[in-house]
Coordinates of C-alpha atoms in Angstrom, one line a residue:
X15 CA 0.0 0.0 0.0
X16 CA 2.4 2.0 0.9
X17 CA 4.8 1.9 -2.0
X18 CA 2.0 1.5 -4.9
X19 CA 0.0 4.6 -3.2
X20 CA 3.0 6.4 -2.3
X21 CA 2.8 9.8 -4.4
X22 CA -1.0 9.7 -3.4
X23 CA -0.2 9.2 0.3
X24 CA 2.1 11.9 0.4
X25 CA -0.3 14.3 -0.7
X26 CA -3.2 13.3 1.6
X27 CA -1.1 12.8 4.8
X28 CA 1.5 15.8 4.3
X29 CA 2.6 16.0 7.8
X30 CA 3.6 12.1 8.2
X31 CA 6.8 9.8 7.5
X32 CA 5.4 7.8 4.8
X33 CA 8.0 4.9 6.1
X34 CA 5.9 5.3 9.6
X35 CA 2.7 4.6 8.5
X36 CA 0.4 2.0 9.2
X37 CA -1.8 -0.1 7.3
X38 CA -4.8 -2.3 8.7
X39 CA -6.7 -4.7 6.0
X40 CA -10.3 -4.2 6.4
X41 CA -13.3 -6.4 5.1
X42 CA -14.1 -3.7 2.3
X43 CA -11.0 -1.5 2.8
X44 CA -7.2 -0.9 3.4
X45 CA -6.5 1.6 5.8
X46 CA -3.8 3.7 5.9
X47 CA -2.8 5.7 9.6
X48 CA -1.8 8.6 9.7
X49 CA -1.1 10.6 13.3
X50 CA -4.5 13.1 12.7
X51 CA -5.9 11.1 9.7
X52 CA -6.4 8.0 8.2
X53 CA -7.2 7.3 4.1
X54 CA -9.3 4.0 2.7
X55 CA -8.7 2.3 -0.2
X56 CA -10.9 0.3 -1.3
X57 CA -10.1 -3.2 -1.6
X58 CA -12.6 -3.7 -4.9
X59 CA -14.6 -1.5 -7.1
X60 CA -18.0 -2.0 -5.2
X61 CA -16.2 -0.9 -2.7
X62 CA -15.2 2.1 -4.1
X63 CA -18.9 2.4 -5.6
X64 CA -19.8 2.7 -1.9
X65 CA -17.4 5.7 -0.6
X66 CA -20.1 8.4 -1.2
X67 CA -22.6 7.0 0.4
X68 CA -20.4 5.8 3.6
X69 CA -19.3 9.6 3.7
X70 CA -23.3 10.9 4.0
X71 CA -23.8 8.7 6.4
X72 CA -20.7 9.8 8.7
X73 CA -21.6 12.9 8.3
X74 CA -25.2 12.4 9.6
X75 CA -23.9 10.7 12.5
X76 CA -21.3 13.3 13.8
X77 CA -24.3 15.4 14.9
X78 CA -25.8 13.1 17.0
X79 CA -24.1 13.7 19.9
X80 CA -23.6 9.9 21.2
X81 CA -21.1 10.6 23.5
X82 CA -17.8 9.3 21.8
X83 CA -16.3 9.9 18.5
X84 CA -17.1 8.5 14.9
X85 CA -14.6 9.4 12.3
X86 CA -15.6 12.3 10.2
X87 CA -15.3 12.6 6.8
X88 CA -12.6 14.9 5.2
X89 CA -11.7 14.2 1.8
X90 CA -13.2 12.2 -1.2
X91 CA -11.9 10.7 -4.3
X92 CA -13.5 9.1 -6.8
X93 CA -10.9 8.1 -8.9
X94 CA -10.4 10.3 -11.5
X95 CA -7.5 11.1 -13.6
X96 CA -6.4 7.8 -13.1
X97 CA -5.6 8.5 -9.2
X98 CA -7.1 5.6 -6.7
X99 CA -10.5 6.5 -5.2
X100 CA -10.1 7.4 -1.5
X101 CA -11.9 8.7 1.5
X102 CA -10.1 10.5 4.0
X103 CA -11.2 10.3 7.4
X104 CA -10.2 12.0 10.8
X105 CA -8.5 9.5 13.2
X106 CA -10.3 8.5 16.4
X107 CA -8.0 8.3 19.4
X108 CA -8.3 4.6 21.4
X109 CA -7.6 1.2 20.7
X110 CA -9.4 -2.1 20.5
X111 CA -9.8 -4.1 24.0
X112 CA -6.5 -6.7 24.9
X113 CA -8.5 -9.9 24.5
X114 CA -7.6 -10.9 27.8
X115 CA -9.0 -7.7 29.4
X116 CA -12.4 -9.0 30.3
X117 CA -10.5 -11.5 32.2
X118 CA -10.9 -8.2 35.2
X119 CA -14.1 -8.1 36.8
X120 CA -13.5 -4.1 37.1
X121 CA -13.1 -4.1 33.8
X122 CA -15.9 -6.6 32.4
X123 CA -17.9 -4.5 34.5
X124 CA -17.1 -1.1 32.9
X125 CA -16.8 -2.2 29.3
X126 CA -20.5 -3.9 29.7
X127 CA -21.9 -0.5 31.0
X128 CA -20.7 1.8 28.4
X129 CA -21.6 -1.2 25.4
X130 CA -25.2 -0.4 26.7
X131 CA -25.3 3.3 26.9
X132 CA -23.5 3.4 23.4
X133 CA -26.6 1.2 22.4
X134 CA -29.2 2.7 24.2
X135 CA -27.7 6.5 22.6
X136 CA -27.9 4.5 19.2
X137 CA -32.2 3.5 19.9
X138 CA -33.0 6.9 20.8
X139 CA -31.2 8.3 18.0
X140 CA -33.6 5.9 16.1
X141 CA -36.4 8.2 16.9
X142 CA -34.6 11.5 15.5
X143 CA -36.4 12.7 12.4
X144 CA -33.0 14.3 10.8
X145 CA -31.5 11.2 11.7
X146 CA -34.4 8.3 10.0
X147 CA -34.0 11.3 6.5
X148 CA -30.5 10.9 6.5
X149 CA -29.8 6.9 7.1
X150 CA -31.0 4.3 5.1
X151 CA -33.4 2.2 6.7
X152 CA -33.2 -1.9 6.3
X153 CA -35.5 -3.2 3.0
X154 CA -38.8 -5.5 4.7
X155 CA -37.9 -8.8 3.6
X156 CA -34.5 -8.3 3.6
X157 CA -33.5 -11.6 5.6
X158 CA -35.9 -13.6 2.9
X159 CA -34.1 -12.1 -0.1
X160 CA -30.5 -12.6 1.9
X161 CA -31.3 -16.4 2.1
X162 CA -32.3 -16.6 -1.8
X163 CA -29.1 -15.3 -2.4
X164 CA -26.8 -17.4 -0.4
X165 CA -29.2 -20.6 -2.1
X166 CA -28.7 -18.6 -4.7
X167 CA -24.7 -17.8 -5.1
X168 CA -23.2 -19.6 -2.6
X169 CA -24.6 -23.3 -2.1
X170 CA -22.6 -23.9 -5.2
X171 CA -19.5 -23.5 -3.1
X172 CA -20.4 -25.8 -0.2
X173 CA -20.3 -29.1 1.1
X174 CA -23.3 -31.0 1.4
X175 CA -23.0 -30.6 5.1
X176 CA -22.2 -27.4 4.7
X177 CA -25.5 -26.2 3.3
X178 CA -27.7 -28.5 5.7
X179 CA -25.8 -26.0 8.1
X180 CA -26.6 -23.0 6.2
X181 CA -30.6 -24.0 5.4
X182 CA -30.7 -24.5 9.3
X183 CA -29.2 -21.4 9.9
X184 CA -31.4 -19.2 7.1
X185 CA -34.2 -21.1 8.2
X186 CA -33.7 -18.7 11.8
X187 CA -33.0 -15.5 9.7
X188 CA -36.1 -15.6 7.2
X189 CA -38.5 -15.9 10.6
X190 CA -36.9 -12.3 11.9
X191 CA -39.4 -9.4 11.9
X192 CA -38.8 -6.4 9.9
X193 CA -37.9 -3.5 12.9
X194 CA -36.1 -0.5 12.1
X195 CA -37.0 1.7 15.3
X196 CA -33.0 2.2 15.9
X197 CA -29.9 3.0 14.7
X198 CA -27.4 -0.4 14.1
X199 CA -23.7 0.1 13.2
X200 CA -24.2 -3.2 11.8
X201 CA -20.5 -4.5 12.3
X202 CA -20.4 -3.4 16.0
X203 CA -17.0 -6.1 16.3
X204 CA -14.1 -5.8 19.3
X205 CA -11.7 -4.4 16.3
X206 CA -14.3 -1.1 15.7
X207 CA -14.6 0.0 19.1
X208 CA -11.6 1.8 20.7
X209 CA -11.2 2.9 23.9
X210 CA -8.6 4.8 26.7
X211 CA -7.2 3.6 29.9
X212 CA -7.7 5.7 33.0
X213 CA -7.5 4.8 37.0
X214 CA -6.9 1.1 35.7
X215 CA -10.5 1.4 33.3
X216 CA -11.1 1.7 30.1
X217 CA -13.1 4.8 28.4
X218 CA -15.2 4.1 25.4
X219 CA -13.7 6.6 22.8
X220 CA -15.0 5.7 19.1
X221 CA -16.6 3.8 16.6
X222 CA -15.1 2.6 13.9
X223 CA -16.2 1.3 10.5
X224 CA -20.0 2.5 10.1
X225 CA -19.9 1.0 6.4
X226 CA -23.2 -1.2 7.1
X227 CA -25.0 1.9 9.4
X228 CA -29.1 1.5 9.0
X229 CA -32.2 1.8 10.6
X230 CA -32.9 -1.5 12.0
X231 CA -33.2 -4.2 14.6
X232 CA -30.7 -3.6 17.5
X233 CA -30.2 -7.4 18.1
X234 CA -28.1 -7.1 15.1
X235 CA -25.5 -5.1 17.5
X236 CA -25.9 -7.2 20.3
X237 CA -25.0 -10.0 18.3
X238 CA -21.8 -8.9 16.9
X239 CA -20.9 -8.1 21.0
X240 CA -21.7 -11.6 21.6
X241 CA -19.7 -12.7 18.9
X242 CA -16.9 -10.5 19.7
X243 CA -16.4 -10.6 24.0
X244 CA -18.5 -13.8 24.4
X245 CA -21.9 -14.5 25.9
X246 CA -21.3 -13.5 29.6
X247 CA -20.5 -9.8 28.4
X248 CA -23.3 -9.9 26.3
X249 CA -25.9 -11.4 29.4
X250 CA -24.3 -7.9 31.2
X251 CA -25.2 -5.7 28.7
X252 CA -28.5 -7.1 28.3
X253 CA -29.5 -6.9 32.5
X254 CA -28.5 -3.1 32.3
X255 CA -30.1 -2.8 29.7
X256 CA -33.4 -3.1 31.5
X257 CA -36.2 -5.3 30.5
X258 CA -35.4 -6.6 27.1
X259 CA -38.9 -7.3 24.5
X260 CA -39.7 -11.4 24.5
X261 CA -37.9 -12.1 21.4
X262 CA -34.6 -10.4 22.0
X263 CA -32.8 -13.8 22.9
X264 CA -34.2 -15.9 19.5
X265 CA -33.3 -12.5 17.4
X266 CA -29.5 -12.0 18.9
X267 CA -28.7 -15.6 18.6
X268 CA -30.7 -16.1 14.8
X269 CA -28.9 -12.9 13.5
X270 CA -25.3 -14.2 15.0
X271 CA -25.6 -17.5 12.7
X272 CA -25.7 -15.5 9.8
X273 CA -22.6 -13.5 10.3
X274 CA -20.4 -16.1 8.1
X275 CA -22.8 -15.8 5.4
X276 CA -22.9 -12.5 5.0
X277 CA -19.2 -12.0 5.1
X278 CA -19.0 -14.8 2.5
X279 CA -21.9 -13.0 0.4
X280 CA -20.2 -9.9 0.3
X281 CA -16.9 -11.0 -0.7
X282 CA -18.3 -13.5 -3.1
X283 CA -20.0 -9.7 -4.8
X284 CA -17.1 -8.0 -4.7
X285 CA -14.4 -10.6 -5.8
X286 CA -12.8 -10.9 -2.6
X287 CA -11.5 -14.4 -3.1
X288 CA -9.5 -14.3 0.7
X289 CA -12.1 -13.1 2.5
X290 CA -14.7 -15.4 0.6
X291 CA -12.7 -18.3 1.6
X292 CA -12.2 -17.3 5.2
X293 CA -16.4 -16.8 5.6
X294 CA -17.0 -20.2 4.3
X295 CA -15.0 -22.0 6.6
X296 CA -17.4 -23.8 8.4
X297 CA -19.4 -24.5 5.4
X298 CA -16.5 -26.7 2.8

């Protein structure tokens, strides 16, 4: 990235040794760090297709007032002139949790606490009027059409076993009812929420990553912190979170058994052969 970007680089990130950078590999994106900003390149044309629409959306949420930081949207190029499309982003300060940091009941404590007020900020921003104009909201019928798909594109490249798996899992995500009361990051993972250390605690300090942002369900959240910290973080964030509806539970756990698929869906649209491969694991 460094070296086939490097005239392009230099330009948007004037004030940094281009031998210090650092680059993350996204699902959608490479990610170049600067000290103040950060660039994404898109791994695949779709991807690129998408950079205007994932700048409106940042843009809508920087208003909201959540109480921690979302990148904000500085620069964007759509490839003209033969240059690499880009978007250029403000850094968020913070990094991801050490994975062994919930091992702390202080910590598992904290970290649960500010997962639900991030979530609970995120439903009542649901409700905004600016906010429902400016986000997308998710299609009714989307889980039925997502299962046609994977039937549809994917069982092709699956074991036998594999799609008995799959039809079991789909079977859970075409009975999900179509909600869109709040707003869902939709890819709410460990690696997209960064936080600071202080008195021995950590600080929620950003989001990351609000490619998939919609009006949805918000058990599409809570399953991507299941997934990522592991079902006694999750059962915390859920008691202080108050009295959850009747079908929270079925919804958390039928949305987390499609998160392979959609990975694999994704990268089978885009071309992404590596990350096609890794979402199919379990399926081959």
């Amino acid at each position: 990235m460094r070296t086939t970007h490097a005239v392009l680089l230099r330009r948007l990130l004037p004030q940094d040794d281009p031998r210090r950078l650092a680059v993350r590999r996204g699902q959608f994106h490479h990610v170049v760090l600067g000290a103040e900003r950060v660039v994404c390149l898109p791994r695949t044309p779709a991807a690129a297709d998408r950079l205007p629409a994932r700048a409106a959306s940042l843009r809508a949420l920087a208003g909201l007032g959540l109480g921690f930081r979302t990148p904000e949207p500085l620069a964007l190029g759509r490839g003209e002139g033969g240059e690499a499309p880009f978007l250029v982003l403000s850094r968020v300060p913070g990094e991801p949790l050490a994975v062994d940091a919930l091992d702390d009941a202080r910590v598992a404590g904290a970290v649960a606490a500010q997962y639900a007020r991030l979530l609970a900020g995120l439903a009542g921003a649901g409700g905004d009027a600016a906010v429902r104009t400016a986000l997308p909201s998710a299609l009714e019928g989307r889980w039925r059409r997502f299962a046609a798909e994977v039937r549809a594109e994917l069982f092709a490249l699956m074991s036998e076993d594999g799609r008995l798996r799959a039809e079991r899992e789909l079977a859970a995500a075409e009975g999900l009812p179509h909600l869109t009361g709040a707003v869902v990051h939709g890819d709410l993972g460990p690696e997209n929420v960064l936080w600071e250390w202080g008195d021995g605690l950590p600080r929620l300090a950003g989001v990351l990553d609000w490619d998939e942002v919609s009006l949805a369900d918000p058990a599409e959240d809570l399953a991507a912190v299941g997934a990522g910290h592991g079902g006694e973080l999750l059962g915390r964030v859920l008691a202080l979170g108050g009295s959850p509806d009747d079908g929270l539970a079925s919804r958390i756990l039928a949305i987390r058994g499609t998160f392979a698929l959609q990975q694999a869906l994704s990268a089978h649209r885009d071309g992404d052969a590596e990350e096609l491969a890794d979402g199919l694991t379990g399926y081959r």
